[in-house]
Short mmCIF file of C-alpha atoms and ligand atoms in Angstrom, two decimals:
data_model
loop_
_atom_site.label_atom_id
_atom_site.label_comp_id
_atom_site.label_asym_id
_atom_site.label_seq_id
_atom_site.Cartn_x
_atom_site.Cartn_y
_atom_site.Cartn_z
CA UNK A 1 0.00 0.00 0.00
CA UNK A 2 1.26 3.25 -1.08
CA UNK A 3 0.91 5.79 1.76
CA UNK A 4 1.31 9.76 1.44
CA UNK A 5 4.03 11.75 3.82
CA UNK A 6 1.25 13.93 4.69
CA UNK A 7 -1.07 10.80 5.24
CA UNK A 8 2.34 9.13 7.24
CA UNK A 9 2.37 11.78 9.63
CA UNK A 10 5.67 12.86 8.06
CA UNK A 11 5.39 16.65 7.54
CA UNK A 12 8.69 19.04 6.57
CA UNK A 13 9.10 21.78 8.96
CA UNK A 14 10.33 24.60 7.36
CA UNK A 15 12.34 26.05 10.07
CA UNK A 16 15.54 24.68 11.29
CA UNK A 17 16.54 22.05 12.95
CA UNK A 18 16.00 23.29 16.89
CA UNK A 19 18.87 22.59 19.32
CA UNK A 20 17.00 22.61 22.09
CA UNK A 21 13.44 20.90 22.40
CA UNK A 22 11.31 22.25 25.46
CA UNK A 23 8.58 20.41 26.84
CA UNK A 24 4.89 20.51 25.43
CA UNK A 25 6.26 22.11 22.52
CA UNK A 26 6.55 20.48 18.74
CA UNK A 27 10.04 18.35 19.01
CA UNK A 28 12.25 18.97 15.75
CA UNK A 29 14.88 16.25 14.44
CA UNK A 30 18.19 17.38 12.71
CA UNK A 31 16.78 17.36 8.85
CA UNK A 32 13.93 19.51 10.62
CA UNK A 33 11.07 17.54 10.47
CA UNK A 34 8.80 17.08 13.63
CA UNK A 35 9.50 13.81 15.86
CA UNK A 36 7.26 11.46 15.46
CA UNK A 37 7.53 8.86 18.68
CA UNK A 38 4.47 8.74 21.28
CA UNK A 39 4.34 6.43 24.12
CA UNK A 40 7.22 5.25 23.69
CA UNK A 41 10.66 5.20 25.56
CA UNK A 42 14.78 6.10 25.50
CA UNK A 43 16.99 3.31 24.71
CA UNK A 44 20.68 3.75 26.15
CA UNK A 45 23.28 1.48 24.16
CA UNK A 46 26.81 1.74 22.91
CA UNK A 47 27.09 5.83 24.16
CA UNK A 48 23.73 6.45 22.06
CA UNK A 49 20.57 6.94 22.89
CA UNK A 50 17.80 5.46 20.53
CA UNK A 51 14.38 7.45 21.22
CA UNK A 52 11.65 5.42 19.97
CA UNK A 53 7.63 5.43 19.98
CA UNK A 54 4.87 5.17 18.41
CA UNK A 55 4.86 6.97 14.88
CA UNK A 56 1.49 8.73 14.70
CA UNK A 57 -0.63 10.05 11.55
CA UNK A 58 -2.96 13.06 10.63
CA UNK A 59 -6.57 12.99 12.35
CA UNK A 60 -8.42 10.41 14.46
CA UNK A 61 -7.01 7.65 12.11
CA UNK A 62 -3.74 8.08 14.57
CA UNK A 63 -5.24 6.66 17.26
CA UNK A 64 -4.81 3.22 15.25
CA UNK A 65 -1.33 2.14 13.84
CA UNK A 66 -0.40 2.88 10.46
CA UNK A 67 3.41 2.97 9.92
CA UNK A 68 4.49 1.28 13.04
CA UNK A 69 7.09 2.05 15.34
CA UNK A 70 9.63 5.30 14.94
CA UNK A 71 12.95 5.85 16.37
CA UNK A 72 15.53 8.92 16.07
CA UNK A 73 19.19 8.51 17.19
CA UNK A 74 20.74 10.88 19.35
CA UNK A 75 24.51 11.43 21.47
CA UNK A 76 22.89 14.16 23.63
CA UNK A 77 19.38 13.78 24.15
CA UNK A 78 18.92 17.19 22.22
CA UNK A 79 19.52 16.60 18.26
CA UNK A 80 17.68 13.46 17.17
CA UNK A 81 18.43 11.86 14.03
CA UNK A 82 15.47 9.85 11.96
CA UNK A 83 16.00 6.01 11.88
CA UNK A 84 12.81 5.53 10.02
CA UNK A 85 10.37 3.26 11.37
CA UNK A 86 12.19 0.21 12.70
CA UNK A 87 8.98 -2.15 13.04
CA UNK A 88 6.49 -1.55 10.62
CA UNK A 89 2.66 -2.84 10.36
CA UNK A 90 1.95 -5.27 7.93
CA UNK A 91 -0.22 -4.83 4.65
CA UNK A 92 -1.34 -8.93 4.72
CA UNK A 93 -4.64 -9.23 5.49
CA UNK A 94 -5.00 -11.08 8.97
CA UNK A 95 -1.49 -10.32 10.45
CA UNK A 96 -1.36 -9.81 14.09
CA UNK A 97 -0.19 -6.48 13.42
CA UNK A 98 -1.93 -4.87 10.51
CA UNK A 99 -2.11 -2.02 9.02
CA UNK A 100 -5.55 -1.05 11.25
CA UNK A 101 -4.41 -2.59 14.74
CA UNK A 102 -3.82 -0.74 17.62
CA UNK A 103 -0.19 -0.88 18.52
CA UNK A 104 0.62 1.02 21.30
CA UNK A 105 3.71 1.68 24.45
CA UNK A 106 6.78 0.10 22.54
CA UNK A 107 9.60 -1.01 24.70
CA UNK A 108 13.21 -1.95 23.87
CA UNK A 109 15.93 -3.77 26.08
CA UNK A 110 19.06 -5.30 24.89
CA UNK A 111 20.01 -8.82 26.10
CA UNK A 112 23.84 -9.39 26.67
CA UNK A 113 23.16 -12.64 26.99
CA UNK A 114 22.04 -13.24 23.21
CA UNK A 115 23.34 -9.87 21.89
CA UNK A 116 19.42 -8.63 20.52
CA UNK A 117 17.29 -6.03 21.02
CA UNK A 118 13.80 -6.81 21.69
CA UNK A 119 10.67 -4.95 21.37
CA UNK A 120 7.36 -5.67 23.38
CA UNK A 121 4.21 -3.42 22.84
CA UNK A 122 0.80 -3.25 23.71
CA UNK A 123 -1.13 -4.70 20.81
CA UNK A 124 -4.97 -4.61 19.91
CA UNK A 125 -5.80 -6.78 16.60
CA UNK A 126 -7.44 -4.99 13.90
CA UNK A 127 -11.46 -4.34 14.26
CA UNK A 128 -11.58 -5.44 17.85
CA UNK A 129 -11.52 -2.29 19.36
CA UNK A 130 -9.31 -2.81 22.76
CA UNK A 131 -10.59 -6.34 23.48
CA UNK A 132 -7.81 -8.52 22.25
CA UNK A 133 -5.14 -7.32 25.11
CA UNK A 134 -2.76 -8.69 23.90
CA UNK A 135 1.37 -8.19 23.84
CA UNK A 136 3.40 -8.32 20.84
CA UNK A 137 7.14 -9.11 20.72
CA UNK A 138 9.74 -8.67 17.99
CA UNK A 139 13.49 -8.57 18.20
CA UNK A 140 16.51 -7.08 16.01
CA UNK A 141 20.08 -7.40 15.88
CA UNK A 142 20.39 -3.75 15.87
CA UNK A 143 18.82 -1.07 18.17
CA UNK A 144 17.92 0.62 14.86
CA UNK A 145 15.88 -2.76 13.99
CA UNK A 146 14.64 -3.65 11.82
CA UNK A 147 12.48 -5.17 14.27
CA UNK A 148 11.36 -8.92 13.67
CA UNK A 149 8.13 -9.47 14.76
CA UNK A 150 7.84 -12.97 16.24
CA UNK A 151 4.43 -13.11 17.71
CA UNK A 152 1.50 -11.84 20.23
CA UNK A 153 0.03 -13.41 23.25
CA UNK A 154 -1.82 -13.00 26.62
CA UNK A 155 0.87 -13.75 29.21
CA UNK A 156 1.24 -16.09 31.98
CA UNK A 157 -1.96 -19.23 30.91
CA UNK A 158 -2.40 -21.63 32.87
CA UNK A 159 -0.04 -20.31 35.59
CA UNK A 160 -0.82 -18.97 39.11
CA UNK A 161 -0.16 -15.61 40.47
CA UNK A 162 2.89 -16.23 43.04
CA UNK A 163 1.51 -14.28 44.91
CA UNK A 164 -1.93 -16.73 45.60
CA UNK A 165 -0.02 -19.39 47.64
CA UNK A 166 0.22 -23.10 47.20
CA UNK A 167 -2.17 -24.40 49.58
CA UNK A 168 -4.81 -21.88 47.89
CA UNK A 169 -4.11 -22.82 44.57
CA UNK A 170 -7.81 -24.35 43.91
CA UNK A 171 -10.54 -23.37 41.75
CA UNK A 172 -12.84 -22.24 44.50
CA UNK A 173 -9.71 -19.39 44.69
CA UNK A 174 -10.04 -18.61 40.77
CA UNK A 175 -13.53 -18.61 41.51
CA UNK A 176 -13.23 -15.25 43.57
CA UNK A 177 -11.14 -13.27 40.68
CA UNK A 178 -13.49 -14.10 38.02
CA UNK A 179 -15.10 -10.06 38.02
CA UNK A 180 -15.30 -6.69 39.90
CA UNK A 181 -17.40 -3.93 39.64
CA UNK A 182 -15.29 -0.81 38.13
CA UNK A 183 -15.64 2.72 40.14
CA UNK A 184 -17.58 3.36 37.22
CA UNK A 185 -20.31 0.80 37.83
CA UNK A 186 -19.23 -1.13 34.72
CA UNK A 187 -18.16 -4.82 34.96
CA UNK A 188 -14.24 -5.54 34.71
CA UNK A 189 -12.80 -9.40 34.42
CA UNK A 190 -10.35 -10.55 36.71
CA UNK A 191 -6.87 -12.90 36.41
CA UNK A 192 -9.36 -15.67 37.59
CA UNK A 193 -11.43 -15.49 34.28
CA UNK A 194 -8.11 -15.33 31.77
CA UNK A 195 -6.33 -18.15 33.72
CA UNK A 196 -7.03 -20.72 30.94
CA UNK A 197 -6.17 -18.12 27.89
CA UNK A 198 -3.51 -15.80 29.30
CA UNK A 199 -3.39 -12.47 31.35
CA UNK A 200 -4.78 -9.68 29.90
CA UNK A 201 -2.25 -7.33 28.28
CA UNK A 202 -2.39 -3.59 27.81
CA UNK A 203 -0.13 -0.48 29.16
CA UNK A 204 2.66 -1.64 29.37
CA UNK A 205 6.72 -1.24 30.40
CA UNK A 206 9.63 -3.49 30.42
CA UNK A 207 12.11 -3.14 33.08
CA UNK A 208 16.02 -4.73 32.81
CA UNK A 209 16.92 -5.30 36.74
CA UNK A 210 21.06 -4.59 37.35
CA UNK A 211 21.18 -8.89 37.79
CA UNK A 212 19.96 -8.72 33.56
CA UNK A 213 16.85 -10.26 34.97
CA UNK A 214 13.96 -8.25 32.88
CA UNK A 215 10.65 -7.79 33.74
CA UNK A 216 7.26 -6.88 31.59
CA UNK A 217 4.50 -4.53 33.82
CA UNK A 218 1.62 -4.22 32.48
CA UNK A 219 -2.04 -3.04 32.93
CA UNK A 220 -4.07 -6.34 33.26
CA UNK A 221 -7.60 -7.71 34.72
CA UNK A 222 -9.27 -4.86 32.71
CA UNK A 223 -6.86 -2.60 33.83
CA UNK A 224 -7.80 -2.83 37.26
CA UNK A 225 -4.44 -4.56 38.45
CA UNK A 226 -0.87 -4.59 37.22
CA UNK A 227 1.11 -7.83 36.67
CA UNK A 228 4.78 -8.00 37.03
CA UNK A 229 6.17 -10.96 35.25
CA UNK A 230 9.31 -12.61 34.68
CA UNK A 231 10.41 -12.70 31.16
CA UNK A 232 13.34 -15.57 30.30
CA UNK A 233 16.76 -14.93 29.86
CA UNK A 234 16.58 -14.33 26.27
CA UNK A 235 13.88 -11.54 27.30
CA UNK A 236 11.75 -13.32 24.50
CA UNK A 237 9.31 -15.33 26.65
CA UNK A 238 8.00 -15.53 30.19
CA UNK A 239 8.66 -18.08 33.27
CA UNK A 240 5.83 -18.30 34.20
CA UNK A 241 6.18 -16.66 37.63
CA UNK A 242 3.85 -13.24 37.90
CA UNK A 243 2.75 -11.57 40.53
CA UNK A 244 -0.32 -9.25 41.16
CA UNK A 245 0.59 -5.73 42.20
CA UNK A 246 -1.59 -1.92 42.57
CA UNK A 247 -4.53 -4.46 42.81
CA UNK A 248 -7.71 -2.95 41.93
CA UNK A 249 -5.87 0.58 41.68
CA UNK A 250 -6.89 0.86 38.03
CA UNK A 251 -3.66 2.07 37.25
CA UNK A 252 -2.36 2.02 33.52
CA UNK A 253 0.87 3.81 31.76
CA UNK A 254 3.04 2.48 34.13
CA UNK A 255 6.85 3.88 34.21
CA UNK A 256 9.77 1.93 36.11
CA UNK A 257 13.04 2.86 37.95
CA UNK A 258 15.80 1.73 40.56
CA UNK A 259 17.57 4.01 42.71
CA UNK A 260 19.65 2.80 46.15
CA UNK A 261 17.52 -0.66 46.34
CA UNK A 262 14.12 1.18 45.72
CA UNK A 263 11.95 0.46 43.03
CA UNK A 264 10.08 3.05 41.93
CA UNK A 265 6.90 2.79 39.95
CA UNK A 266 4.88 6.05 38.56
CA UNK A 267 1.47 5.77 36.70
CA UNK A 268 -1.82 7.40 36.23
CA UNK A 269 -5.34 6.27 36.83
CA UNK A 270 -8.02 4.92 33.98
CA UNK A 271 -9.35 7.65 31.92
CA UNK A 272 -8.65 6.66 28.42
CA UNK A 273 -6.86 9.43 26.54
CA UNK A 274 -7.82 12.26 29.28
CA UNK A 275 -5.35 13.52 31.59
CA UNK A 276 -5.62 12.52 35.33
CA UNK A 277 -3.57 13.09 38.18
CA UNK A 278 -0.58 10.60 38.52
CA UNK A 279 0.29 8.13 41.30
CA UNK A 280 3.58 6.47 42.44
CA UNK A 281 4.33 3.53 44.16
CA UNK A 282 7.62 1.94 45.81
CA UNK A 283 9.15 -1.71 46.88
CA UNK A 284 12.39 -3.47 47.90
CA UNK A 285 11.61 -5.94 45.34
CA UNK A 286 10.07 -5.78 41.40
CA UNK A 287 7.56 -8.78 42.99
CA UNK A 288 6.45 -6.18 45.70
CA UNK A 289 5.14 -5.28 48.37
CA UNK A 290 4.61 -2.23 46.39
CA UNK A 291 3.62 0.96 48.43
CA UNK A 292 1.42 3.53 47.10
CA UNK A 293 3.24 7.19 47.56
CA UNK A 294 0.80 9.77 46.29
CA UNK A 295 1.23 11.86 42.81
CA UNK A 296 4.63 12.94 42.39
CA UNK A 297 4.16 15.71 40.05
CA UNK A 298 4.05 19.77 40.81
CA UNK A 299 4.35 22.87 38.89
CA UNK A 300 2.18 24.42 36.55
CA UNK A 301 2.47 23.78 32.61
CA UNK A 302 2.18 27.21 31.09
CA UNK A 303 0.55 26.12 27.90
CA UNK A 304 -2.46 24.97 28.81
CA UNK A 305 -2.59 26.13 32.79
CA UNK A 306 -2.77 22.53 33.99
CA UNK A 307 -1.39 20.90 37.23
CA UNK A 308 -0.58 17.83 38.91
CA UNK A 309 -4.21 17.30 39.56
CA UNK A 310 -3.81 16.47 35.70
CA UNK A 311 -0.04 15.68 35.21
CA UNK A 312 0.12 19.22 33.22
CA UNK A 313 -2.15 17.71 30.51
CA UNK A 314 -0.17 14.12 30.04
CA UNK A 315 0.40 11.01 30.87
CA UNK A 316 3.26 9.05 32.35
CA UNK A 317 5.11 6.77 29.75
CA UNK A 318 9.24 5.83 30.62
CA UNK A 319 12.30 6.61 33.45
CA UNK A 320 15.14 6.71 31.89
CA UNK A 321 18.07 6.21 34.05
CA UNK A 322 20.58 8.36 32.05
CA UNK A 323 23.07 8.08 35.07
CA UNK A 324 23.66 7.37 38.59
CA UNK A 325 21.89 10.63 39.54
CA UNK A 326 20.20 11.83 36.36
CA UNK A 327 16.78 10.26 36.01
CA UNK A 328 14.58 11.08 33.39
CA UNK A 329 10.52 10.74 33.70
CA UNK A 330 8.84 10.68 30.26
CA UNK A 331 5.36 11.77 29.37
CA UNK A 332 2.90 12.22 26.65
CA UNK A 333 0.25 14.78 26.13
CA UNK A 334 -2.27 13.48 23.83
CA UNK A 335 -4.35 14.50 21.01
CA UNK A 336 -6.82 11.85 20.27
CA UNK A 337 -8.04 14.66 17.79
CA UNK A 338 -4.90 14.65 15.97
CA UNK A 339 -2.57 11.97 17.81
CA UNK A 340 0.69 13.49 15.60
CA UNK A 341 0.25 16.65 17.32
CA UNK A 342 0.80 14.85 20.72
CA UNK A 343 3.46 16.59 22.73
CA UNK A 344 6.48 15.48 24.63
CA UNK A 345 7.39 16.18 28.07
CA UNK A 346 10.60 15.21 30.29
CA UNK A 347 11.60 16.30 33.15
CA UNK A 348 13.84 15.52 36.06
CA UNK A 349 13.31 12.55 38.90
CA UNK A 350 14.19 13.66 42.38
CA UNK A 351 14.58 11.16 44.70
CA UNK A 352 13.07 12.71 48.23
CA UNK A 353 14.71 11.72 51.63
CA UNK A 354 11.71 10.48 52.84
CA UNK A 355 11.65 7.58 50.08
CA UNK A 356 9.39 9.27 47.70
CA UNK A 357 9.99 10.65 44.59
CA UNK A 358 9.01 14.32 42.77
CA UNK A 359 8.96 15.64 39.09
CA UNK A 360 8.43 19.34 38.64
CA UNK A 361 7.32 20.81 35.47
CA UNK A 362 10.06 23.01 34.14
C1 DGJ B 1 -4.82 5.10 27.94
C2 DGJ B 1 -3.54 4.44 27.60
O1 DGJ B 1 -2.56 4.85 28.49
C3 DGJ B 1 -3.13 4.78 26.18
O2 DGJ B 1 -1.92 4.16 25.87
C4 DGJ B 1 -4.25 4.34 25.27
O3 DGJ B 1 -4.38 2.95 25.33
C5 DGJ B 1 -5.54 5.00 25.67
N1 DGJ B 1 -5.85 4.68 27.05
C6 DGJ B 1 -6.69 4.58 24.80
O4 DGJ B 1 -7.89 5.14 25.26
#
């Protein structure tokens, strides 16, 4: 299928490459053109950093995927340089990820153990609206791809929560996670109902622990709980140990970090593409206890007048840990309108003495 630059999203600024990109504002790449990478996430490797995301086009037809996934290379964080899209969608009629699907939250880790780079992203199949919840994974031998895409699932079937112990491992136990009422009144299905076909799959993050072991988070039961599960050592399938976490917190767009033996997770509640206000949460251990530690955000965004009480317009997405005391919390502010005109925020992590975290708009 032949597709337009203007229908691709792909527009030339005229204006010069800018060497500084400021938050909520259009972000430029060297040759000028606007960056086009939403949801996505900062790779560090070899002294480069590989910005990546999803690459959005004109109108409400952004809200689906139509080119795929977009990264830019960059040695500063400042100029990025267009890698083109590294996974694409597919034009054969009944691929998982077709031109149509819903392919959202990419997330790339590298594996020293096998020497790849692998992608996992949230992935609805074509026509089914958000109902499939599924993940998709794909892996390249570069961290400019292209990206391989192997296959989607639902995590973790036929395998227990580790966090339901032995002795209560019967089905009068599934039988109490089958469904919960949402805040909204609405019905929401629980681990106990998807224990035959897989976990339910949507927002989601990966998170590479400083053993190598990785970990995929995502928004499950409905998005009424998060899972945390173990991925393998080649990062390209699961163990089959998961535990439930933030249950029945409704918590989606989840965002991961590490700082002196805390594990920091930030977040925001279930609103679909509206702004809400953001939460955090902390543990010793990815598999939890995790702590709930109120909404880290402050400051005003200027643009738009809006608070913490709605994350200055956005939505949390990625931490990059860019060093030892530089920590980098990404966000997106969306435009379900016009999802290429989404905006960009970053901003500085401070780590509080009293174990919680803040990011102030600047
Ligand atoms: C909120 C999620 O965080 C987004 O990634 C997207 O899935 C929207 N919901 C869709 O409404």
């Amino acid at each position: 299928m032949k597709r337009s630059l203007a229908a691709m999203g792909l527009v030339i600024c005229a204006c010069a490459a800018q060497a500084m990109q400021k938050n909520g504002e259009v972000w430029h790449d060297t040759a000028g053109h606007v960056v086009n990478a939403h949801g996505g996430g900062v790779l560090a490797h070899g002294g480069k950093y590989y910005l990546y995301g999803e690459h959005k086009v004109y109108g409400r037809a952004g809200n689906k995927a139509h080119v795929g996934v977009h990264m830019y290379s960059s040695e500063d964080l400042e100029s990025w340089k267009d890698e083109g899209a590294v996974l694409k969608v597919e034009d054969k009629v009944g691929s998982d990820i077709e031109d149509g699907c819903v392919l959202e939250r990419p997330k790339i880790l590298f594996c020293e153990k096998t020497g790849k780079f692998v992608m996992f992203f949230h992935l609805e199949l074509k026509g089914q609206g958000y109902k499939a919840a599924r993940v998709g994974i794909a892996v390249a031998d570069k961290p400019t791809g292209p990206y391989v895409f192997l296959r989607s699932l639902r995590p973790n079937a036929g395998q227990w929560p580790m966090n339901v112990p032995e002795e209560a491992r019967t089905e009068a136990t599934k039988g109490k996670f089958l469904s919960a009422t949402t805040p909204w009144g609405g019905k929401a299905s629980l681990w106990g109902a998807h224990f035959d076909g897989g976990q339910m799959s949507r927002d989601m993050t990966l998170f590479k622990d400083d053993d190598g072991r990785a970990w995929h988070v995502f928004a499950s039961e409905d998005n009424s709980t998060v899972h945390v599960s173990e991925l393998t050592d080649d990062y390209l399938g699961y163990t089959g140990r998961w535990w439930r976490i933030a249950e029945l917190d409704w918590t989606e767009a989840v965002a991961i970090c590490k700082k002196n033996g805390w594990y920091y997770l930030i977040g925001s509640g279930c609103t679909g593409w509206k702004p809400n206000a953001a939460r955090s949460y902390r543990a010793r251990s990815m598999t939890g206890p995790w702590e709930r530690t109120g909404n880290p955000c402050a400051g005003v965004n200027p643009a738009n007048g809006l608070g913490p009480e709605l994350t200055w317009g956005g939505q949390s997405n990625y931490i990059l840990k860019k060093s030892e005391d530089e920590y980098i919390a990404m966000f997106d502010i969306w435009k379900p309108e016009n999802q290429v005109d989404s905006r960009l925020v970053w901003l500085p992590v401070t780590f509080n003495s009293d174990g919680t975290i803040s990011i102030k708009w600047k």
